[in-house]
Amino acid sequence: MKVLVSDPLSNEGLEILKEHFTVDISTGLSEDELVKKIKDYDALIIRSGIQVTQKIIEAADKLKVIGRAGVGVDNVDVDAATKKGIIVTNSPEGNMISAAEHTIAMMMSMSRNIPQANTSLKAREWKRNKFMGVEVKGKILGIIGLGRIGSEVAKRASGLEMKLMGYDPFISEKRATELGVKLATVNEIAKAADYITVHTPLIKETRNILDDEQFALMKPSVKIINCARGGIISEEALAKALASGKIGGAALDVFVEEPPFISPLLDFDNVIVTPHLGASTQEAQVNVAIEIANEIVSVLTGGLAKNAINIPSVKPEAMAVLAPYIRLAEMMGKIAGQLVEGNYEKVEIGYNGEISGKDTRPLTVSALKGLLEMALGSAVNYVNAPTLAKSRQIAVVESKSESSEEYASTVSIKLIGGGMTKLIAGTVVGDEPKIVSVDGDKLDIFPAGYMIFAKHINKPNVIGPCCVVLGKNNINISGMQVGRSEIGSTTMMVLNVDSEVPAPILEELRNVPGILSAKLVKI
Ligand code: NAD
Ligand code: MLT
């Protein structure tokens, strides 16, 4: 397999990749150059140097994974990658300490005017009064985004004896308390804080999270820090606030447009800047290179994408429990997709018993993959299965219940549409997936190979003639199960056969008196 590294990557990562794959390093490529080159590669590794656009992704016929050495994937068209079934993954842990330390460094430098004083003294000036600073001790630091980096900033700022306020709609009060952070709204932070630092991803909800409205609320001495992504703070609003003297200063590592050579923000004396250096430490670069190289090796050798952005990623400990259920869900999806007749508009996936307490997202994705594979073949994978279901207007509903009658855990898939339903349930026994019912008929089968699911009337002289049909056509039966039911009622028979059953033979089976339907399922 071939890996293209299109931004500088530390040797430690390259060495790991070279043990497994052919690795080409080609940095500074334009979009058109990458469009031409990408079609030969199975993996692409980037930092923030290039934009992986839809055009590049569309040309990437063999590409299975895009690996970002670093955190932000705002330079990747993740939607286009998802549609094409390409995993997008990153290395989120490797540079968080460096980014947090850079944030603190920027806050301290700004508080003591270090960059300005440095420039002045080197110009042979001795202006001690001009660079009067402020202490950070006892000041309020507002942290917007309390994920990996925001939390590390909080820990360090606590050490500096600052008071902490924070806004992050996705963290618990408990976690905030652990970090010594008082949760508040963005506007409350804007009003109260002496320093405000942002550590969110750049997404629709966070773009311009500090805008004119928030700047209007701020103290005149407030200092703003952005070591996350340009655009989280409105650069226009920030420039206006600085120009009118409404705020005390800003420290910026990131910009909407990088390099920001034409930005008016560079012209303010009370703005200090660095050229996107948050992750530029020897340690961070080695860490992210190793992290992403291992991730690419894992994905290309059929393993897990630990940090995938566009598929549910599961921690290895949780995976040990989930793995057999993931296989079960995919198999059940495949079976349901082959048993169903007509179109379905809704898929209900039920988790009962112990499994309901686990992270079932990978099971749902696997069930959808199995289901859609029957219609779409290899075009569907774990990445694009939910998107493909959505684009086909198939509603996917999950339900969970702690109780499960006969087994510790069961998974069910119900397909609904056009007045019909198809319901299949399964469990895991000794790590092996087992089907326990189809359309309410109890079964006990370990799905494998070719299976005929035949709905029939429970009466004498139905099963025998079916076996005769298969026997005279030289199709070996390797296993058989008949669902329990009262005589005269309908039930399901499952025949494991050793070879494909051609359509005319299936038709012959359907014509056996008492057989109501017969379908061949291939696993
Ligand atoms: P993270 O995913 O661990 O944390 C982001 C946090 O933002 C999460 O806790 C999330 O709940 C929160 N969030 C999401 N939407 C929000 C919203 N609407 N309002 C408030 N909070 C919201 O990410 P991280 O690793 O801490 O990285 C944070 C940022 O730093 C990213 O933008 C990343 O690209 C950037 N980064 C920059 C550098 C650099 O060189 N300057 C280095 C590393 C990371
Ligand atoms: C990141 O998101 O990891 C940082 O911006 C650092 C980088 O671009 O490498």
Coordinates of C-alpha atoms and ligand atoms in Angstrom, one line a residue:
M1 CA 0.0 0.0 0.0
K2 CA 1.1 3.6 -0.6
V3 CA 1.1 6.5 1.8
L4 CA 1.5 10.1 0.7
V5 CA 2.8 12.6 3.2
S6 CA 2.0 16.0 2.0
D7 CA 3.1 18.2 5.0
P8 CA 6.3 17.9 7.0
L9 CA 6.2 14.9 9.4
S10 CA 8.8 14.0 12.0
N11 CA 11.1 11.1 11.2
E12 CA 9.8 9.0 14.1
G13 CA 6.4 8.8 12.4
L14 CA 7.9 8.2 8.9
E15 CA 10.0 5.3 10.2
I16 CA 6.8 3.6 11.5
L17 CA 5.1 4.0 8.2
K18 CA 8.1 2.8 6.2
E19 CA 8.1 -0.5 8.1
H20 CA 4.7 -1.3 6.5
F21 CA 4.1 0.8 3.3
T22 CA 5.7 2.6 0.4
V23 CA 5.9 6.2 1.7
D24 CA 6.2 9.2 -0.6
I25 CA 6.9 12.7 0.8
S26 CA 5.7 15.6 -1.3
T27 CA 5.1 18.8 0.4
G28 CA 3.9 22.2 -0.9
L29 CA 1.6 20.6 -3.6
S30 CA -1.1 22.8 -5.2
E31 CA -4.7 21.5 -5.4
D32 CA -4.2 20.5 -9.0
E33 CA -1.0 18.7 -8.3
L34 CA -2.6 16.8 -5.5
V35 CA -5.6 15.9 -7.7
K36 CA -3.2 14.3 -10.2
K37 CA -1.1 12.5 -7.6
I38 CA -3.7 11.3 -5.1
K39 CA -5.3 8.5 -7.2
D40 CA -2.4 6.1 -6.5
Y41 CA -2.5 6.4 -2.7
D42 CA -4.2 4.4 0.0
A43 CA -3.5 7.0 2.8
L44 CA -2.8 10.7 2.9
I45 CA -1.1 12.4 5.8
I46 CA -1.4 16.1 6.3
R47 CA -0.8 18.9 8.9
S48 CA -2.4 22.3 8.4
G49 CA -0.4 23.1 5.3
I50 CA -2.9 22.0 2.6
Q51 CA -6.6 22.1 2.1
V52 CA -8.0 18.6 1.3
T53 CA -10.9 19.8 -0.9
Q54 CA -13.8 17.9 -2.5
K55 CA -12.0 18.0 -5.8
I56 CA -9.0 16.2 -4.3
I57 CA -11.2 13.7 -2.5
E58 CA -13.2 13.0 -5.7
A59 CA -10.0 12.1 -7.5
A60 CA -8.8 9.8 -4.7
D61 CA -9.9 6.5 -6.1
K62 CA -7.9 4.2 -3.8
L63 CA -7.8 6.5 -0.7
K64 CA -9.0 4.8 2.5
V65 CA -7.8 7.2 5.2
I66 CA -6.8 10.8 5.6
G67 CA -4.6 11.3 8.7
R68 CA -4.1 14.7 10.3
A69 CA -1.0 15.0 12.3
G70 CA -2.5 17.4 14.8
V71 CA -6.0 18.2 16.0
G72 CA -7.9 20.6 13.6
V73 CA -9.5 18.9 10.6
D74 CA -11.0 22.2 9.4
N75 CA -8.7 21.9 6.4
V76 CA -10.4 18.7 5.3
D77 CA -13.7 18.4 3.5
V78 CA -14.9 15.8 6.0
D79 CA -18.4 15.5 4.3
A80 CA -16.9 14.8 0.9
A81 CA -14.6 12.2 2.5
T82 CA -17.5 10.6 4.4
K83 CA -19.6 10.3 1.3
K84 CA -16.7 8.6 -0.4
G85 CA -16.2 6.2 2.5
I86 CA -12.8 7.7 3.5
I87 CA -11.9 7.7 7.1
V88 CA -10.7 11.0 8.5
T89 CA -8.6 10.7 11.6
N90 CA -6.4 12.9 13.7
S91 CA -3.9 12.8 16.5
P92 CA -5.6 14.8 19.2
E93 CA -3.4 14.1 22.2
G94 CA 0.1 14.7 20.9
N95 CA 0.2 18.5 20.9
M96 CA -2.3 19.4 23.6
I97 CA 0.3 20.2 26.3
S98 CA 2.3 22.4 23.8
A99 CA -0.9 24.3 22.8
A100 CA -1.8 24.8 26.4
E101 CA 1.7 26.0 27.3
H102 CA 1.7 28.3 24.3
T103 CA -1.6 29.8 25.5
I104 CA -0.1 30.5 29.0
A105 CA 3.0 31.9 27.3
M106 CA 0.9 34.3 25.2
M107 CA -1.1 35.4 28.3
M108 CA 2.0 36.1 30.3
S109 CA 3.8 37.8 27.4
M110 CA 0.8 40.0 26.9
S111 CA 0.5 40.8 30.6
R112 CA 4.1 41.9 30.8
N113 CA 4.5 43.4 27.3
I114 CA 7.5 41.1 26.7
P115 CA 7.5 41.1 22.8
Q116 CA 7.1 44.9 22.7
A117 CA 9.8 45.4 25.4
N118 CA 12.1 43.0 23.6
T119 CA 11.8 44.9 20.3
S120 CA 12.3 48.3 22.1
L121 CA 15.5 47.3 23.9
K122 CA 16.9 45.7 20.8
A123 CA 16.3 49.1 19.2
R124 CA 18.6 50.5 21.9
E125 CA 15.8 52.0 24.0
W126 CA 15.5 51.8 27.8
K127 CA 11.8 52.6 28.5
R128 CA 10.9 50.9 31.8
N129 CA 7.8 53.0 32.4
K130 CA 6.4 52.3 28.9
F131 CA 6.1 48.6 29.5
M132 CA 4.4 48.5 32.9
G133 CA 2.6 45.2 33.2
V134 CA -0.1 43.5 35.3
E135 CA -0.2 40.4 37.4
V136 CA -2.4 37.5 36.5
K137 CA -2.8 36.3 40.1
G138 CA -6.4 36.8 41.3
K139 CA -7.6 37.8 37.8
I140 CA -10.5 36.1 36.1
L141 CA -9.7 33.9 33.1
G142 CA -12.7 32.9 30.9
I143 CA -12.1 29.7 29.0
I144 CA -14.4 29.0 26.1
G145 CA -14.1 25.3 25.2
L146 CA -13.0 22.9 28.0
G147 CA -11.8 19.9 26.0
R148 CA -8.3 18.6 26.0
I149 CA -6.4 22.0 25.6
G150 CA -9.0 24.1 27.5
S151 CA -8.7 21.8 30.5
E152 CA -4.9 21.9 30.4
V153 CA -5.0 25.7 30.3
A154 CA -7.4 25.6 33.3
K155 CA -5.0 23.4 35.3
R156 CA -2.0 25.7 34.5
A157 CA -4.0 28.9 35.2
S158 CA -5.1 27.4 38.6
G159 CA -1.4 27.1 39.4
L160 CA -1.0 30.8 38.6
E161 CA -3.8 31.5 41.2
M162 CA -6.2 32.8 38.6
K163 CA -10.0 32.5 39.1
L164 CA -11.6 30.4 36.3
M165 CA -14.9 30.8 34.4
G166 CA -15.8 28.5 31.5
Y167 CA -18.3 27.9 28.8
D168 CA -18.6 24.5 27.1
P169 CA -22.1 23.1 26.5
F170 CA -20.7 19.5 26.4
I171 CA -19.0 19.2 29.7
S172 CA -20.6 18.3 33.0
E173 CA -20.8 20.5 36.1
K174 CA -18.7 17.8 37.8
R175 CA -15.9 18.0 35.4
A176 CA -15.9 21.8 35.5
T177 CA -15.8 21.6 39.3
E178 CA -12.8 19.2 39.1
L179 CA -11.0 21.7 37.0
G180 CA -11.9 24.6 39.4
V181 CA -14.0 26.2 36.7
K182 CA -17.3 28.0 37.3
L183 CA -19.5 27.4 34.3
A184 CA -21.2 30.5 32.8
T185 CA -22.6 31.7 29.5
V186 CA -20.4 33.4 26.9
N187 CA -21.9 36.7 27.7
E188 CA -21.4 36.3 31.5
I189 CA -17.7 35.5 30.7
A190 CA -17.5 38.5 28.4
K191 CA -18.8 40.8 31.3
A192 CA -16.7 39.4 34.1
A193 CA -13.4 38.2 32.7
D194 CA -10.0 39.9 32.7
Y195 CA -8.7 37.4 30.1
I196 CA -10.6 35.3 27.7
T197 CA -9.1 32.4 25.8
V198 CA -10.9 30.2 23.2
H199 CA -10.3 26.4 22.8
T200 CA -13.1 25.1 20.7
P201 CA -13.0 23.6 17.2
L202 CA -13.9 26.0 14.4
I203 CA -17.4 24.9 13.5
K204 CA -20.7 26.7 12.6
E205 CA -21.6 27.1 16.3
T206 CA -18.3 28.5 17.4
R207 CA -17.5 30.8 14.4
N208 CA -17.5 34.4 15.8
I209 CA -18.4 33.2 19.3
L210 CA -16.9 36.5 20.4
D211 CA -18.4 39.1 18.2
D212 CA -19.5 42.8 18.5
E213 CA -22.2 41.9 21.0
Q214 CA -19.7 40.3 23.4
F215 CA -17.0 42.9 22.9
A216 CA -19.5 45.5 23.9
L217 CA -20.0 43.8 27.2
M218 CA -16.3 43.5 28.1
K219 CA -14.1 45.3 30.6
P220 CA -11.8 47.9 29.0
S221 CA -8.8 46.0 30.4
V222 CA -9.8 42.6 29.0
K223 CA -7.1 40.7 27.1
I224 CA -8.2 38.2 24.5
I225 CA -6.2 35.0 23.5
N226 CA -6.7 32.8 20.5
C227 CA -4.5 29.8 20.2
A228 CA -7.2 27.6 18.7
R229 CA -8.5 28.6 15.2
G230 CA -8.8 31.9 13.4
G231 CA -12.5 32.8 13.0
I232 CA -13.6 31.6 16.5
I233 CA -13.2 35.2 17.5
S234 CA -14.5 37.7 14.9
E235 CA -11.4 39.4 13.6
E236 CA -13.5 42.3 12.4
A237 CA -15.1 42.8 15.8
L238 CA -11.7 42.4 17.5
A239 CA -10.1 45.0 15.3
K240 CA -13.0 47.4 16.0
A241 CA -12.7 46.9 19.7
L242 CA -8.9 47.4 19.6
A243 CA -9.2 50.5 17.4
S244 CA -11.8 52.1 19.8
G245 CA -9.7 51.3 22.9
K246 CA -12.5 49.1 24.3
I247 CA -10.3 46.3 25.2
G248 CA -6.8 45.9 26.7
G249 CA -5.1 43.8 24.1
A250 CA -5.0 40.5 22.2
A251 CA -2.6 37.6 21.7
L252 CA -3.1 35.6 18.5
D253 CA -1.5 32.5 17.2
V254 CA -4.1 31.7 14.6
F255 CA -5.9 33.7 11.9
V256 CA -8.7 33.4 9.4
E257 CA -6.3 33.7 6.6
E258 CA -2.8 32.4 7.2
P259 CA -0.3 34.0 6.8
P260 CA -2.3 37.1 7.9
F261 CA 0.0 39.6 6.1
I262 CA -2.8 42.0 5.2
S263 CA -4.6 41.8 8.5
P264 CA -5.1 45.1 10.3
L265 CA -4.6 43.2 13.6
L266 CA -0.9 43.1 13.0
D267 CA -0.8 46.9 13.2
F268 CA -1.9 47.3 16.9
D269 CA 0.8 47.8 19.5
N270 CA -1.2 45.9 22.1
V271 CA -1.6 42.8 19.9
I272 CA 1.0 40.2 20.1
V273 CA 1.2 37.5 17.4
T274 CA 2.9 34.2 16.6
P275 CA 2.7 32.3 13.3
H276 CA 0.5 29.3 14.4
L277 CA 3.2 28.0 16.7
G278 CA 0.9 26.3 19.3
A279 CA 2.0 22.8 18.4
S280 CA 5.5 23.8 17.3
T281 CA 7.6 22.0 19.9
Q282 CA 9.9 19.1 19.4
E283 CA 7.8 17.0 21.7
A284 CA 4.5 17.7 20.1
Q285 CA 5.8 17.1 16.6
V286 CA 7.2 13.7 17.5
N287 CA 4.1 12.8 19.4
V288 CA 1.7 13.7 16.6
A289 CA 3.8 12.0 14.0
I290 CA 4.0 8.7 16.0
E291 CA 0.3 8.9 16.9
I292 CA -0.9 9.4 13.3
A293 CA 1.6 6.9 11.9
N294 CA 0.3 4.2 14.3
E295 CA -3.3 5.1 13.4
I296 CA -2.6 4.8 9.6
V297 CA -0.9 1.4 10.2
S298 CA -3.9 0.3 12.2
V299 CA -6.5 1.4 9.6
L300 CA -4.7 0.1 6.5
T301 CA -4.1 -3.3 8.2
G302 CA -7.7 -3.8 9.0
G303 CA -7.6 -2.5 12.6
L304 CA -9.4 0.2 14.4
A305 CA -9.4 3.9 13.7
K306 CA -8.9 5.0 17.3
N307 CA -9.4 8.7 16.6
A308 CA -11.7 8.7 13.6
I309 CA -13.7 11.9 13.1
N310 CA -16.3 10.4 10.8
I311 CA -16.9 7.0 12.4
P312 CA -17.5 6.1 16.0
S313 CA -14.2 5.3 17.6
V314 CA -14.0 3.0 20.5
K315 CA -11.4 2.6 23.2
P316 CA -9.6 -0.8 23.0
E317 CA -10.9 -1.9 26.5
A318 CA -14.5 -1.3 25.3
M319 CA -13.8 -2.9 22.0
A320 CA -13.1 -6.3 23.7
V321 CA -16.8 -6.4 24.8
L322 CA -18.3 -4.8 21.7
A323 CA -16.4 -6.7 19.0
P324 CA -18.6 -9.8 18.8
Y325 CA -21.7 -7.6 18.9
I326 CA -20.3 -5.5 16.1
R327 CA -20.1 -8.8 14.0
L328 CA -23.5 -9.8 15.1
A329 CA -25.1 -6.4 14.1
E330 CA -23.4 -6.5 10.7
M331 CA -24.5 -10.1 10.1
M332 CA -28.1 -9.3 11.2
G333 CA -28.1 -6.3 8.9
K334 CA -27.0 -8.6 6.0
I335 CA -29.7 -11.1 6.8
A336 CA -32.4 -8.5 7.2
G337 CA -31.4 -6.8 4.0
Q338 CA -31.7 -10.1 2.1
L339 CA -35.0 -11.2 3.8
V340 CA -36.8 -8.0 3.3
E341 CA -39.2 -7.6 0.4
G342 CA -39.9 -4.2 -1.0
N343 CA -38.7 -0.9 0.3
Y344 CA -38.3 0.1 3.8
E345 CA -38.2 3.7 5.2
K346 CA -37.3 3.1 8.7
V347 CA -34.8 0.9 10.6
E348 CA -35.3 0.4 14.3
I349 CA -32.3 -1.0 16.1
G350 CA -33.0 -2.2 19.6
Y351 CA -30.4 -3.0 22.3
N352 CA -31.7 -5.0 25.2
G353 CA -30.0 -6.2 28.4
E354 CA -26.4 -5.6 29.3
I355 CA -25.4 -4.3 25.8
S356 CA -27.8 -1.4 26.3
G357 CA -25.4 0.1 28.8
K358 CA -22.5 0.2 26.3
D359 CA -21.5 2.6 23.6
T360 CA -23.7 1.1 20.8
R361 CA -22.8 3.6 18.1
P362 CA -20.4 1.2 16.3
L363 CA -23.1 -1.5 16.4
T364 CA -25.6 0.7 14.7
V365 CA -23.1 1.7 12.0
S366 CA -22.3 -2.0 11.5
A367 CA -25.9 -3.0 11.2
L368 CA -26.5 -0.2 8.6
K369 CA -23.4 -1.3 6.7
G370 CA -24.6 -4.9 6.6
L371 CA -28.1 -3.8 5.6
L372 CA -27.1 -1.4 2.8
E373 CA -24.4 -3.7 1.5
M374 CA -27.1 -5.8 0.0
A375 CA -28.3 -2.9 -2.1
L376 CA -25.1 -1.0 -2.7
G377 CA -22.3 -3.6 -2.5
S378 CA -18.8 -2.5 -1.7
A379 CA -19.7 1.2 -2.1
V380 CA -20.9 1.1 1.5
N381 CA -18.5 1.0 4.5
Y382 CA -18.4 1.9 8.2
V383 CA -17.8 5.5 7.3
N384 CA -20.5 6.3 4.8
A385 CA -23.2 3.8 6.0
P386 CA -25.1 6.4 8.1
T387 CA -24.8 9.1 5.4
L388 CA -26.0 6.7 2.7
A389 CA -29.0 5.7 4.8
K390 CA -29.8 9.4 5.3
S391 CA -29.4 10.2 1.6
R392 CA -31.9 7.3 0.8
Q393 CA -34.2 8.9 3.3
I394 CA -34.1 5.8 5.6
A395 CA -34.8 6.9 9.2
V396 CA -32.6 5.2 11.7
V397 CA -34.0 4.9 15.3
E398 CA -32.2 3.3 18.2
S399 CA -33.9 2.1 21.3
K400 CA -32.4 0.7 24.5
S401 CA -33.9 -1.3 27.4
E402 CA -32.0 -2.8 30.3
S403 CA -34.3 -5.9 30.3
S404 CA -33.7 -8.9 28.1
E405 CA -35.9 -12.0 28.7
E406 CA -33.9 -15.0 27.7
Y407 CA -30.3 -13.8 27.0
A408 CA -28.0 -11.4 28.8
S409 CA -28.1 -9.1 25.8
T410 CA -30.0 -9.1 22.5
V411 CA -29.9 -6.9 19.4
S412 CA -32.9 -6.5 17.1
I413 CA -33.3 -4.9 13.7
K414 CA -36.7 -4.0 12.5
L415 CA -37.3 -2.8 8.9
I416 CA -40.5 -0.9 8.4
G417 CA -42.0 0.4 5.2
G418 CA -44.9 0.1 2.7
G419 CA -47.1 -1.8 5.2
M420 CA -44.5 -4.5 5.9
T421 CA -42.1 -5.2 8.8
K422 CA -39.2 -7.5 9.0
L423 CA -37.9 -8.2 12.5
I424 CA -34.7 -10.1 13.3
A425 CA -33.1 -10.6 16.7
G426 CA -29.8 -12.0 17.8
T427 CA -27.3 -12.5 20.6
V428 CA -23.7 -13.5 21.2
V429 CA -22.9 -16.9 22.7
G430 CA -19.3 -17.6 23.5
D431 CA -18.2 -14.7 21.2
E432 CA -20.2 -16.1 18.3
P433 CA -23.2 -14.3 16.8
K434 CA -26.4 -16.2 17.0
I435 CA -29.8 -15.5 15.5
V436 CA -32.6 -16.0 18.0
S437 CA -35.7 -15.0 16.1
V438 CA -37.0 -13.9 12.8
D439 CA -40.4 -12.2 12.6
G440 CA -41.2 -13.5 16.1
D441 CA -40.4 -17.2 15.3
K442 CA -37.8 -18.4 17.7
L443 CA -34.6 -19.8 16.2
D444 CA -31.2 -20.9 17.4
I445 CA -28.8 -20.5 14.5
F446 CA -25.2 -19.5 14.1
P447 CA -25.3 -17.8 10.8
A448 CA -22.7 -18.9 8.2
G449 CA -22.4 -19.6 4.5
Y450 CA -25.7 -20.1 2.6
M451 CA -29.0 -20.3 4.4
I452 CA -32.5 -20.8 3.1
F453 CA -35.1 -19.1 5.3
A454 CA -38.5 -20.8 4.5
K455 CA -41.7 -19.6 6.1
H456 CA -44.1 -22.5 6.1
I457 CA -47.2 -24.1 7.7
N458 CA -46.3 -26.4 10.6
K459 CA -47.9 -29.6 9.2
P460 CA -46.7 -33.0 8.1
N461 CA -45.1 -33.5 4.6
V462 CA -43.6 -30.0 4.1
I463 CA -40.0 -30.4 5.4
G464 CA -39.4 -33.7 3.7
P465 CA -40.4 -32.6 0.2
C466 CA -38.1 -29.5 0.6
C467 CA -35.2 -31.8 1.4
V468 CA -36.1 -33.8 -1.7
V469 CA -36.0 -30.7 -3.9
L470 CA -32.5 -29.8 -2.7
G471 CA -31.3 -33.4 -2.7
K472 CA -32.3 -34.1 -6.3
N473 CA -30.6 -30.9 -7.4
N474 CA -27.4 -32.0 -5.6
I475 CA -27.5 -29.3 -2.9
N476 CA -26.1 -30.6 0.4
I477 CA -27.9 -29.6 3.5
S478 CA -25.5 -29.2 6.4
G479 CA -27.9 -28.0 9.1
M480 CA -31.5 -27.4 9.8
Q481 CA -33.6 -25.6 12.3
V482 CA -37.4 -25.3 12.6
G483 CA -38.9 -22.6 14.8
R484 CA -41.2 -23.9 17.5
S485 CA -44.9 -23.3 16.9
E486 CA -48.3 -25.0 17.3
I487 CA -49.4 -27.5 14.6
G488 CA -51.2 -25.6 11.8
S489 CA -49.7 -22.3 12.5
T490 CA -46.9 -20.7 10.5
T491 CA -43.2 -20.9 11.4
M492 CA -39.7 -20.5 10.0
M493 CA -37.4 -23.2 8.8
V494 CA -33.7 -22.4 8.2
L495 CA -31.7 -24.8 6.1
N496 CA -27.9 -24.4 6.0
V497 CA -26.7 -25.5 2.5
D498 CA -23.2 -25.9 1.2
S499 CA -23.6 -24.1 -2.1
E500 CA -25.5 -21.3 -3.9
V501 CA -29.2 -22.2 -4.6
P502 CA -30.1 -21.1 -8.2
A503 CA -33.3 -19.1 -8.6
P504 CA -35.3 -22.0 -10.3
I505 CA -34.6 -24.4 -7.4
L506 CA -35.7 -21.7 -4.9
E507 CA -38.8 -21.4 -7.0
E508 CA -39.4 -25.1 -6.8
L509 CA -39.1 -24.9 -3.1
R510 CA -41.7 -22.1 -3.0
N511 CA -44.0 -24.5 -4.9
V512 CA -43.9 -27.2 -2.2
P513 CA -47.4 -27.3 -0.6
G514 CA -47.2 -25.6 2.8
I515 CA -44.2 -23.3 1.9
L516 CA -45.3 -19.7 2.1
S517 CA -41.9 -18.1 1.2
A518 CA -38.3 -19.1 0.7
K519 CA -35.3 -16.8 0.5
L520 CA -31.7 -17.5 0.1
V521 CA -29.4 -15.6 2.4
K522 CA -25.6 -15.4 1.9
I523 CA -23.3 -14.4 4.7
Ligands
NAD1 P1 -11.2 19.2 22.0 O1 -12.1 18.6 21.0 O2 -10.6 18.3 23.0 O3 -12.0 20.3 22.8 C1 -12.9 21.2 22.2 C2 -13.9 21.6 23.2 O4 -14.8 22.5 22.6 C3 -14.8 20.4 23.6 O5 -14.8 20.2 25.0 C4 -16.2 20.8 23.1 O6 -17.2 20.3 23.9 C5 -16.1 22.3 23.1 N1 -17.1 22.9 22.2 C6 -17.7 22.4 21.1 N2 -18.6 23.2 20.6 C7 -18.6 24.2 21.5 C8 -19.4 25.4 21.5 N3 -20.4 25.7 20.6 N4 -19.2 26.3 22.6 C9 -18.2 26.0 23.5 N5 -17.5 24.9 23.5 C10 -17.7 24.0 22.5 O7 -10.1 20.0 21.2 P2 -8.7 20.4 21.6 O8 -7.7 19.4 21.3 O9 -8.8 21.0 23.0 O10 -8.4 21.6 20.6 C11 -9.0 22.9 20.7 C12 -8.7 23.8 19.6 O11 -7.3 24.0 19.5 C13 -9.0 23.2 18.2 O12 -9.6 24.3 17.4 C14 -7.7 22.8 17.6 O13 -7.7 22.8 16.2 C15 -6.8 23.9 18.2 N6 -5.4 23.6 18.2 C16 -4.5 24.6 17.9 C17 -3.2 24.4 17.9 C18 -2.2 25.5 17.5 O14 -1.2 25.2 16.9 N7 -2.5 26.7 17.8 C19 -2.7 23.2 18.4 C20 -3.6 22.2 18.8 C21 -4.9 22.4 18.7
MLT2 C1 -3.6 21.5 15.3 O1 -4.8 21.6 15.1 O2 -3.1 20.4 15.7 C2 -2.7 22.7 15.3 O3 -3.2 23.7 14.6 C3 -1.3 22.4 14.9 C4 -1.0 22.1 13.5 O4 -1.5 22.7 12.6 O5 -0.1 21.3 13.3

